[in-house]
Each structure stands twice: as C-alpha cells, then as structure tokens.
Coordinates of C-alpha atoms in Angstrom, one line a residue:
N1364 CA 110.2 93.8 108.0
G1365 CA 108.1 90.8 108.3
R1366 CA 105.9 88.3 106.5
N1367 CA 102.4 88.7 105.3
G1368 CA 100.5 85.8 103.6
G1369 CA 103.7 84.0 102.9
R1370 CA 105.4 87.1 101.5
R1371 CA 108.5 88.7 103.0
V1372 CA 108.0 92.4 103.4
V1373 CA 111.0 94.6 103.8
G1374 CA 111.0 98.2 105.2
G1375 CA 107.6 98.5 106.7
G1376 CA 105.5 97.9 103.6
L1377 CA 102.2 96.1 104.2
A1378 CA 101.1 93.8 101.3
Y1379 CA 97.7 92.2 101.2
G1380 CA 95.8 90.1 98.7
S1381 CA 95.5 86.4 98.1
A1382 CA 98.7 84.6 99.1
G1383 CA 100.5 83.3 96.1
R1384 CA 98.3 85.3 93.6
G1385 CA 99.7 88.8 93.9
G1386 CA 97.2 91.4 95.1
F1387 CA 97.1 95.0 96.0
A1388 CA 99.8 96.7 98.0
I1389 CA 99.6 99.5 100.5
P1390 CA 102.5 101.4 102.0
T1391 CA 103.2 102.3 105.6
Q1392 CA 104.0 105.8 106.6
R1393 CA 107.6 105.6 105.6
G1394 CA 107.6 102.8 103.0
Q1395 CA 106.8 102.6 99.4
F1396 CA 104.1 100.3 98.1
V1397 CA 105.0 96.8 97.4
P1398 CA 104.8 95.5 93.8
Q1399 CA 101.6 93.5 93.1
E1400 CA 102.6 90.8 90.7
Q1401 CA 104.7 88.8 93.0
R1402 CA 104.3 85.1 93.8
H1403 CA 104.0 83.3 97.1
G1404 CA 107.2 83.3 99.1
E1405 CA 109.1 85.9 97.0
D1406 CA 110.9 88.8 98.6
H1407 CA 109.3 92.2 98.4
N1408 CA 111.4 95.3 99.0
A1409 CA 109.4 98.4 100.0
A1410 CA 112.5 100.6 100.5
G1411 CA 111.1 101.9 103.8
Q1412 CA 112.8 103.0 106.9
C1413 CA 112.5 101.9 110.6
H1414 CA 112.3 104.5 113.3
E1415 CA 112.3 104.4 117.1
D1416 CA 112.3 101.1 118.8
I1417 CA 112.4 97.7 117.1
A1418 CA 109.9 94.9 117.7
T1419 CA 110.4 91.2 117.1
G1420 CA 107.9 88.6 117.6
S1421 CA 105.6 86.0 116.0
C1422 CA 102.2 86.3 114.3
G1423 CA 100.6 83.1 113.3
G1424 CA 104.0 81.4 112.9
A1425 CA 105.6 84.2 110.9
R1426 CA 108.4 86.4 112.3
I1427 CA 107.8 90.1 112.5
T1428 CA 110.6 92.7 112.8
G1429 CA 111.1 96.4 112.3
L1430 CA 107.8 97.6 113.5
R1431 CA 107.5 100.9 115.3
I1432 CA 106.8 100.9 119.0
H1433 CA 105.3 103.7 120.8
R1434 CA 104.6 102.3 124.2
R1435 CA 104.9 99.0 126.1
C1436 CA 102.1 97.1 127.8
T1437 CA 102.4 94.7 130.7
G1438 CA 101.7 90.9 130.3
G1439 CA 102.6 90.8 126.6
L1440 CA 100.4 90.6 123.5
R1441 CA 98.9 87.4 122.1
I1442 CA 98.2 87.1 118.4
G1443 CA 96.8 83.8 117.3
G1444 CA 97.9 82.2 120.5
R1445 CA 101.5 83.5 120.2
R1446 CA 103.0 86.1 122.6
I1447 CA 104.8 89.1 121.3
G1448 CA 107.2 90.0 124.1
G1449 CA 105.2 92.7 126.1
L1450 CA 104.9 95.1 123.3
L1451 CA 102.0 97.3 122.0
I1452 CA 102.5 98.3 118.4
G1453 CA 101.5 102.0 117.6
A1454 CA 99.5 102.2 120.8
R1455 CA 96.5 101.4 118.7
I1456 CA 96.3 97.7 118.1
V1457 CA 93.1 95.6 117.8
V1458 CA 93.6 91.8 117.8
G1459 CA 91.2 89.1 116.6
R1460 CA 92.3 85.4 116.6
G1461 CA 95.1 85.3 114.1
Q1462 CA 94.7 88.9 112.9
L1463 CA 96.6 92.1 113.5
F1464 CA 95.1 95.5 112.9
I1465 CA 97.3 98.6 113.1
G1466 CA 95.6 101.9 114.0
H1467 CA 95.9 105.6 113.3
N1468 CA 99.7 105.9 113.4
M1469 CA 99.9 104.3 110.0
N1470 CA 98.9 106.1 106.8
N1471 CA 97.0 103.0 105.7
R1472 CA 95.3 100.3 107.7
T1473 CA 94.5 97.1 105.9
N1474 CA 92.4 94.1 106.8
R1475 CA 91.5 90.7 105.6
P1476 CA 88.7 89.3 107.6
S1477 CA 88.6 86.0 105.6
S1478 CA 92.1 85.2 106.8
A1479 CA 90.8 84.6 110.3
P1480 CA 90.3 81.0 111.4
S1481 CA 86.8 79.7 111.2
G1482 CA 84.8 81.1 114.2
A1483 CA 87.1 84.0 114.7
S1484 CA 85.5 86.9 116.5
A1485 CA 85.2 90.4 114.9
P1486 CA 87.9 92.8 115.9
A1487 CA 86.9 95.3 118.6
D1488 CA 87.8 98.4 116.9
G1489 CA 86.7 100.3 119.9
A1490 CA 90.3 100.1 121.0
G1491 CA 91.2 103.7 120.2
S1492 CA 89.1 104.4 117.2
A1493 CA 85.6 104.2 118.3
V1494 CA 83.8 107.7 118.5
S1495 CA 81.5 108.2 121.4
V1496 CA 78.4 110.3 121.0
T1497 CA 80.1 113.0 123.1
G1498 CA 83.2 112.9 121.0
S1499 CA 81.1 113.1 117.8
L1500 CA 79.3 116.2 118.9
E1501 CA 82.6 117.8 120.0
R1502 CA 84.0 117.2 116.6
A1503 CA 81.0 118.6 114.9
R1504 CA 81.1 121.7 117.0
A1505 CA 84.8 122.1 116.1
L1506 CA 83.9 121.9 112.4
A1507 CA 81.3 124.6 112.9
Q1508 CA 84.0 127.1 113.9
L1509 CA 85.8 126.7 110.5
D1510 CA 85.2 128.8 107.4
V1511 CA 83.7 126.2 105.3
D1512 CA 83.8 128.1 102.0
A1513 CA 87.4 129.1 102.6
H1514 CA 88.4 125.5 103.1
L1515 CA 86.6 124.3 100.0
A1516 CA 88.2 126.9 97.8
D1517 CA 91.7 126.1 98.9
P1518 CA 93.0 122.6 97.9
S1519 CA 95.6 122.7 100.7
R1520 CA 92.9 123.2 103.4
R1521 CA 89.9 121.2 101.9
Q1522 CA 90.9 117.9 103.4
A1523 CA 91.2 119.4 106.9
F1524 CA 87.5 120.0 106.8
V1525 CA 86.2 117.1 104.7
T1526 CA 87.9 114.2 106.5
P1527 CA 86.8 115.1 110.0
M1528 CA 83.4 115.8 108.7
F1529 CA 83.0 112.3 107.3
D1530 CA 84.4 110.9 110.6
V1531 CA 81.5 112.7 112.3
I1532 CA 78.7 111.5 110.0
A1533 CA 80.0 107.9 109.4
P1534 CA 77.7 106.2 112.0
R1535 CA 74.5 107.4 110.1
Y1536 CA 75.9 108.0 106.7
D1537 CA 74.0 105.2 104.8
Q1538 CA 70.8 106.3 106.5
F1539 CA 71.4 109.9 105.5
T1540 CA 72.1 109.2 101.8
R1541 CA 68.7 107.3 101.5
L1542 CA 66.8 110.0 103.3
F1543 CA 68.5 112.9 101.5
S1544 CA 67.8 111.5 98.1
F1545 CA 64.3 110.1 98.9
G1546 CA 65.6 106.7 98.2
M1547 CA 66.9 107.5 94.7
D1548 CA 70.6 106.9 95.8
A1549 CA 69.9 103.1 95.9
S1550 CA 68.8 103.0 92.3
W1551 CA 71.7 105.3 91.1
K1552 CA 74.1 102.9 92.8
R1553 CA 72.4 99.8 91.3
E1554 CA 72.9 101.3 87.8
A1555 CA 76.6 101.9 88.5
V1556 CA 77.0 98.3 89.8
R1557 CA 75.2 97.0 86.7
V1558 CA 77.8 98.8 84.5
V1559 CA 80.8 97.6 86.5
A1560 CA 79.5 94.0 86.6
E1561 CA 78.8 93.8 82.9
A1562 CA 82.4 95.2 82.2
L1563 CA 84.0 92.7 84.5
R1564 CA 82.1 89.7 83.1
A1565 CA 83.0 90.8 79.5
G1566 CA 86.7 91.3 80.5
T1567 CA 89.6 88.9 79.9
H1568 CA 91.1 89.1 83.4
E1569 CA 90.0 86.2 85.6
R1570 CA 91.8 87.9 88.5
A1571 CA 90.1 91.3 88.0
R1572 CA 90.9 94.1 90.4
V1573 CA 88.5 96.9 91.3
L1574 CA 89.4 100.0 93.2
D1575 CA 86.6 101.8 94.9
L1576 CA 87.5 105.4 96.0
A1577 CA 85.9 107.1 98.8
C1578 CA 84.3 103.7 99.6
G1579 CA 82.6 105.0 102.8
T1580 CA 81.0 102.1 104.7
G1581 CA 81.5 99.8 101.8
D1582 CA 78.1 100.0 100.0
F1583 CA 79.5 100.1 96.5
A1584 CA 82.5 97.8 97.0
F1585 CA 80.3 95.0 98.6
A1586 CA 77.7 95.3 95.9
V1587 CA 80.3 95.0 93.1
A1588 CA 81.9 91.9 94.7
R1589 CA 78.6 90.3 95.3
A1590 CA 77.5 91.0 91.7
V1591 CA 80.4 89.1 90.1
M1592 CA 82.1 86.8 92.7
D1593 CA 80.2 83.8 91.2
R1594 CA 81.6 84.3 87.7
L1595 CA 85.0 85.7 88.8
P1596 CA 85.9 83.9 92.0
D1597 CA 89.4 85.3 92.0
M1598 CA 88.4 88.9 91.6
E1599 CA 89.6 91.4 94.2
V1600 CA 88.1 94.7 95.4
L1601 CA 90.0 97.3 97.4
G1602 CA 88.1 100.1 99.1
L1603 CA 89.9 103.3 100.1
D1604 CA 88.6 106.2 102.1
A1605 CA 90.2 109.1 103.9
S1606 CA 87.9 108.7 106.9
H1607 CA 89.1 106.3 109.6
E1608 CA 85.6 106.1 111.0
M1609 CA 84.1 105.2 107.6
I1610 CA 86.6 102.4 107.3
R1611 CA 85.8 101.2 110.8
H1612 CA 82.2 100.8 110.0
A1613 CA 83.0 99.1 106.6
R1614 CA 85.1 96.5 108.6
A1615 CA 82.3 96.0 111.0
R1616 CA 80.0 95.2 108.1
L1617 CA 82.5 92.7 106.6
H1618 CA 82.4 90.9 110.0
G1619 CA 78.7 91.1 110.1
T1620 CA 76.0 91.8 107.6
D1621 CA 78.4 91.6 104.5
K1622 CA 80.7 88.7 105.6
D1623 CA 79.7 86.8 102.4
V1624 CA 82.1 89.1 100.4
A1625 CA 84.8 89.3 103.1
S1626 CA 87.1 87.0 101.1
R1627 CA 87.0 89.3 98.1
V1628 CA 87.0 92.8 99.6
W1629 CA 89.7 94.7 101.5
V1630 CA 89.3 98.2 102.9
G1631 CA 91.7 100.7 104.2
T1632 CA 92.5 104.5 104.6
G1633 CA 93.9 106.3 101.6
D1634 CA 94.1 109.6 99.6
M1635 CA 92.6 109.4 96.1
T1636 CA 95.1 112.0 94.9
R1637 CA 98.1 109.8 96.0
L1638 CA 96.9 106.3 95.4
P1639 CA 99.0 103.6 97.0
V1640 CA 98.5 101.4 94.0
R1641 CA 100.8 100.3 91.3
S1642 CA 100.4 101.9 87.8
A1643 CA 98.3 100.1 85.2
S1644 CA 97.3 97.4 87.6
V1645 CA 93.6 97.9 88.1
D1646 CA 90.7 96.9 85.7
V1647 CA 88.0 99.2 87.0
V1648 CA 88.0 102.3 89.3
T1649 CA 84.8 103.4 90.9
A1650 CA 84.2 106.7 92.7
G1651 CA 80.9 107.3 94.3
Y1652 CA 80.4 110.9 95.6
A1653 CA 84.2 111.0 95.7
V1654 CA 85.8 113.4 93.1
R1655 CA 83.8 116.3 94.4
N1656 CA 85.3 115.9 97.8
A1657 CA 88.9 115.5 96.6
P1658 CA 91.4 118.3 97.5
D1659 CA 92.2 118.6 93.7
P1660 CA 89.5 116.9 91.5
L1661 CA 91.8 117.0 88.4
L1662 CA 94.6 115.4 90.2
A1663 CA 92.2 112.7 91.5
I1664 CA 91.1 112.0 87.8
R1665 CA 94.8 111.8 86.8
E1666 CA 95.5 109.3 89.6
A1667 CA 92.7 107.1 88.5
A1668 CA 94.1 107.2 84.9
R1669 CA 97.5 106.2 86.3
V1670 CA 96.4 103.0 88.1
L1671 CA 94.0 101.8 85.4
R1672 CA 95.1 99.5 82.7
P1673 CA 94.6 100.7 79.1
G1674 CA 91.0 100.0 78.3
G1675 CA 90.1 99.9 82.0
L1676 CA 87.0 101.7 83.0
Y1677 CA 86.5 104.7 85.4
V1678 CA 82.9 104.8 86.7
T1679 CA 82.0 107.9 88.7
L1680 CA 78.6 108.8 90.4
D1681 CA 78.4 112.3 91.9
F1682 CA 76.5 115.5 92.4
Y1683 CA 77.2 118.2 89.9
R1684 CA 76.7 122.0 89.6
P1685 CA 73.8 122.4 87.1
E1686 CA 74.6 124.9 84.4
F1687 CA 71.0 126.1 84.1
A1688 CA 71.0 128.9 86.8
P1689 CA 67.3 128.8 87.9
W1690 CA 67.4 125.0 88.4
R1691 CA 70.9 125.3 90.1
W1692 CA 69.4 127.9 92.6
L1693 CA 66.5 125.6 93.4
L1694 CA 68.5 122.5 93.8
L1695 CA 71.3 124.0 95.9
N1696 CA 68.8 125.7 98.2
Y1697 CA 66.9 122.5 98.7
L1698 CA 70.1 120.7 99.5
A1699 CA 71.3 123.4 101.9
F1700 CA 68.0 123.5 103.7
A1701 CA 67.6 119.7 104.0
G1702 CA 71.3 119.3 105.0
N1703 CA 71.3 122.0 107.6
L1704 CA 68.0 120.6 109.1
V1705 CA 69.4 117.0 109.4
G1706 CA 72.8 118.3 110.6
W1707 CA 71.1 120.3 113.4
S1708 CA 68.7 117.3 114.3
W1709 CA 71.4 114.7 114.4
H1710 CA 74.5 116.6 115.4
R1711 CA 73.4 120.0 116.6
T1712 CA 75.7 121.3 113.9
P1713 CA 74.0 122.2 110.5
V1714 CA 77.3 122.4 108.6
V1715 CA 78.1 118.7 108.7
Y1716 CA 75.4 118.0 106.1
G1717 CA 74.8 121.5 104.9
Y1718 CA 78.4 121.1 103.5
I1719 CA 77.0 119.1 100.6
A1720 CA 75.3 122.0 99.0
R1721 CA 78.5 124.2 99.4
S1722 CA 80.7 121.4 97.9
I1723 CA 78.5 121.2 94.9
D1724 CA 78.6 125.0 94.3
H1725 CA 82.4 124.8 94.4
F1726 CA 82.4 121.8 92.1
M1727 CA 81.8 121.6 88.2
S1728 CA 78.9 120.7 85.9
W1729 CA 78.6 117.2 84.5
Q1730 CA 79.5 118.7 81.1
A1731 CA 82.7 120.1 82.5
F1732 CA 83.5 116.8 84.2
S1733 CA 83.2 115.1 80.8
R1734 CA 85.7 117.5 79.4
A1735 CA 88.0 116.9 82.3
L1736 CA 87.9 113.2 81.6
S1737 CA 88.8 113.7 77.9
D1738 CA 91.7 116.0 78.9
N1739 CA 93.3 113.6 81.4
G1740 CA 93.6 110.2 79.7
F1741 CA 90.0 109.0 79.3
R1742 CA 87.5 108.5 76.4
P1743 CA 84.0 109.1 77.8
R1744 CA 81.6 106.3 76.9
S1745 CA 78.4 107.3 78.4
V1746 CA 76.8 109.8 80.8
R1747 CA 73.5 109.2 82.6
R1748 CA 71.9 112.2 84.3
W1749 CA 69.3 112.6 87.1
L1750 CA 67.8 115.6 88.8
G1751 CA 68.3 117.9 85.8
G1752 CA 72.0 117.2 85.7
G1753 CA 72.4 117.6 89.4
V1754 CA 73.5 113.9 89.6
A1755 CA 75.4 112.0 86.8
L1756 CA 77.0 108.6 86.3
H1757 CA 80.0 108.9 84.0
V1758 CA 81.5 105.8 82.3
A1759 CA 84.9 106.4 80.8
E1760 CA 87.6 104.3 79.2
R1761 CA 91.2 104.6 79.9
I1762 CA 93.1 105.5 76.7

C-alpha cells in the first residue's frame, strides 16, 4: 500500500505516469496491474497481497505501507530527507534525492527520473545490480555450458538462456549492433522511428502512449520520444526489457546523455508474452529485435494485439530466416562467424553473440511473420526489407 504521484496504491501495485493524467501501470510480484485511466488522488486497487514483514514510512511526504522487507539496516534509510525507520526494502534499494528504486526482488522496476528535484544526482545502480568484468565473464562461461539449440527449440527453456545472455552483452550492446551491421542498424531504426513519428503526429490522441518491447538500452524509445515530444508534449513512452542490465544502462542514459527525454520515457523489466499493461490502452507498440527472442513469438504478437487500441500500429524490426536457401546459408554463416569472433574477443565466450545466427535459424521468414500478423489480429500495412529479406520492418494495424 502507498501513494505514488498523488495516487493511492493498494496491494503492492506500482503505478507510474504523469500525476493526474493516468499513465502506464506495472504490477509488483504479487499484485495485478493498476488501471491506467484514473485521475489524481483517486484510489487504485491492485488486489495484491503482502508477505513477510510490513514497512511503514514516508517518501517525499507520502506514507508507504505494506512493502516487503528482507533485511534491516542500521541507521535508517533517508529518502528525500525523510527517514524510514531503519529498514532496507528488498535488500536492493537505490536512493536518489526524492526517488526510490526497488531492485531484483520485484518482477518490474520502474523509474521516473524527471520526478527528481532539480539538481538530483543519478541513482547509483551499483547497489546490487552492477555487473563487474569478472562477473560478466563468469556468466558468459556459464552460458557456454548450455545446449543453446535445445534452449531455443523449447519455449519453456528459451528465456533461461536469452535473458542472462543479454545481461552479459548489455554494456557493449549498442556498439556491437553498429559493428555487426556495418552501421546499417542506425538507418533501419531511423526508418522505423520515422514511421512511428508520422503515425503519432497524424493520430487523434494528444496523450499518445507508445510501448517499446525489448527496449534494450533505450535507443528506440528515446528516439521516438525525441521525434514527437515537441508536437505531443503529453505523450508517454514505456520501454520494457527482460534484462535487468539492459534496463540499468537505459536508466543511466536517462540521467546522462538522454536526459532531454527523461520526462517522457519510463523503463522497467517485463515479459513481452505477459505484458503488465491494460488492454486496448496503447497507440503504438514497437519491437526492435524483439519477437525473435520471445519464448513464444506468436504469443508475443497476440499480447501486442491485446494492448493496442483498434487502429493502433505494431512496428517491428527484426532479423528473419531467408526462404532462399543459398542466401540463407551465406547470411547465417557470416553472422555465426562474426558473432563468434566478437563473442570470443570481448567475452571469451563465442556463444553470446554467435547466438544471433542460431536464433534466426530457429525463427521464421519475413513472409511467415506477415502471415502470423494477419492470423493474430493485425492488418499488415507495409513491409520494408534489407539484406535479401534477412532484415525486415513490418508495419501492421490492429484490427
């Protein structure tokens, strides 16, 4: 229980968005998501449950109750100058002035950097979530012991490989995507951003909401917000990723190089096959290199359809398995060689980047993806292809 941005939240649900204007909602581990379209000061009931100890305290003048406690710390905890009686929440807490960040014990972590007072310092995410070079190498070696193809072929096991892999590569992910595609990745994303920006400007919702799946370190989410925030000052972008490390790097960017969009973008961990977002509440869903990595691609498509409003757009950019066999052989072998080489050079574990070629081989063609969209609630509008169909940008409308 507690208050967030003027809202009362019951049962452990964390709501975030602009106070008084609704916003996205994210559940805690045992709560349900909070309805979006509520006004400032109204009660929200997340129908959650409290377990273990109970904490009470104050955060920026708002009373907090019902949070799970995993251990105590001496000397108390100060948030925005207010002391919470000697309690450490979830054993993974990072505090900036006036801000509270809850760590890995929650399914979804949320942030709103813009809510910090002027001059607030960026949160020191190193309190439990930072990955040292040694830790990264250990994780990479652990991944090397797994049967990658078996994990990719089994939806129930896929995420056990994919998420730790992205945790390992997060620190140099953006650098790798540029290198791996010879710089073409940037132009592909610019085209996707252009499509989204045009759709948002032509839309009727001043408070447009964009959901960016597998947001990584925030490249696409930040670019979309920057492209339209002058025309749509009330728009909101929510970025979700299964990797805590990707989200940590995205948050660091919001407090640094991309702080100009921090008032419009929120990021947190989430599963694209079980989205913590209300049905028919989003104007655009974007998915860059996302669906291919989902445990169940068709379920990911259906979840995107569920959260989109009728007429909303689903914009996906991904690698696909070319249908033309000779070109498929050449492309996958190049990607395997280049990925293994970089994986060995950077992590001493080829599989962390060699995975990309294997994931494509376990995926579908761009033509099959178009059919999957048609079969699961979408009307394909356009497909733009590169690399002989090895990369494609799909734009589909929610029926």
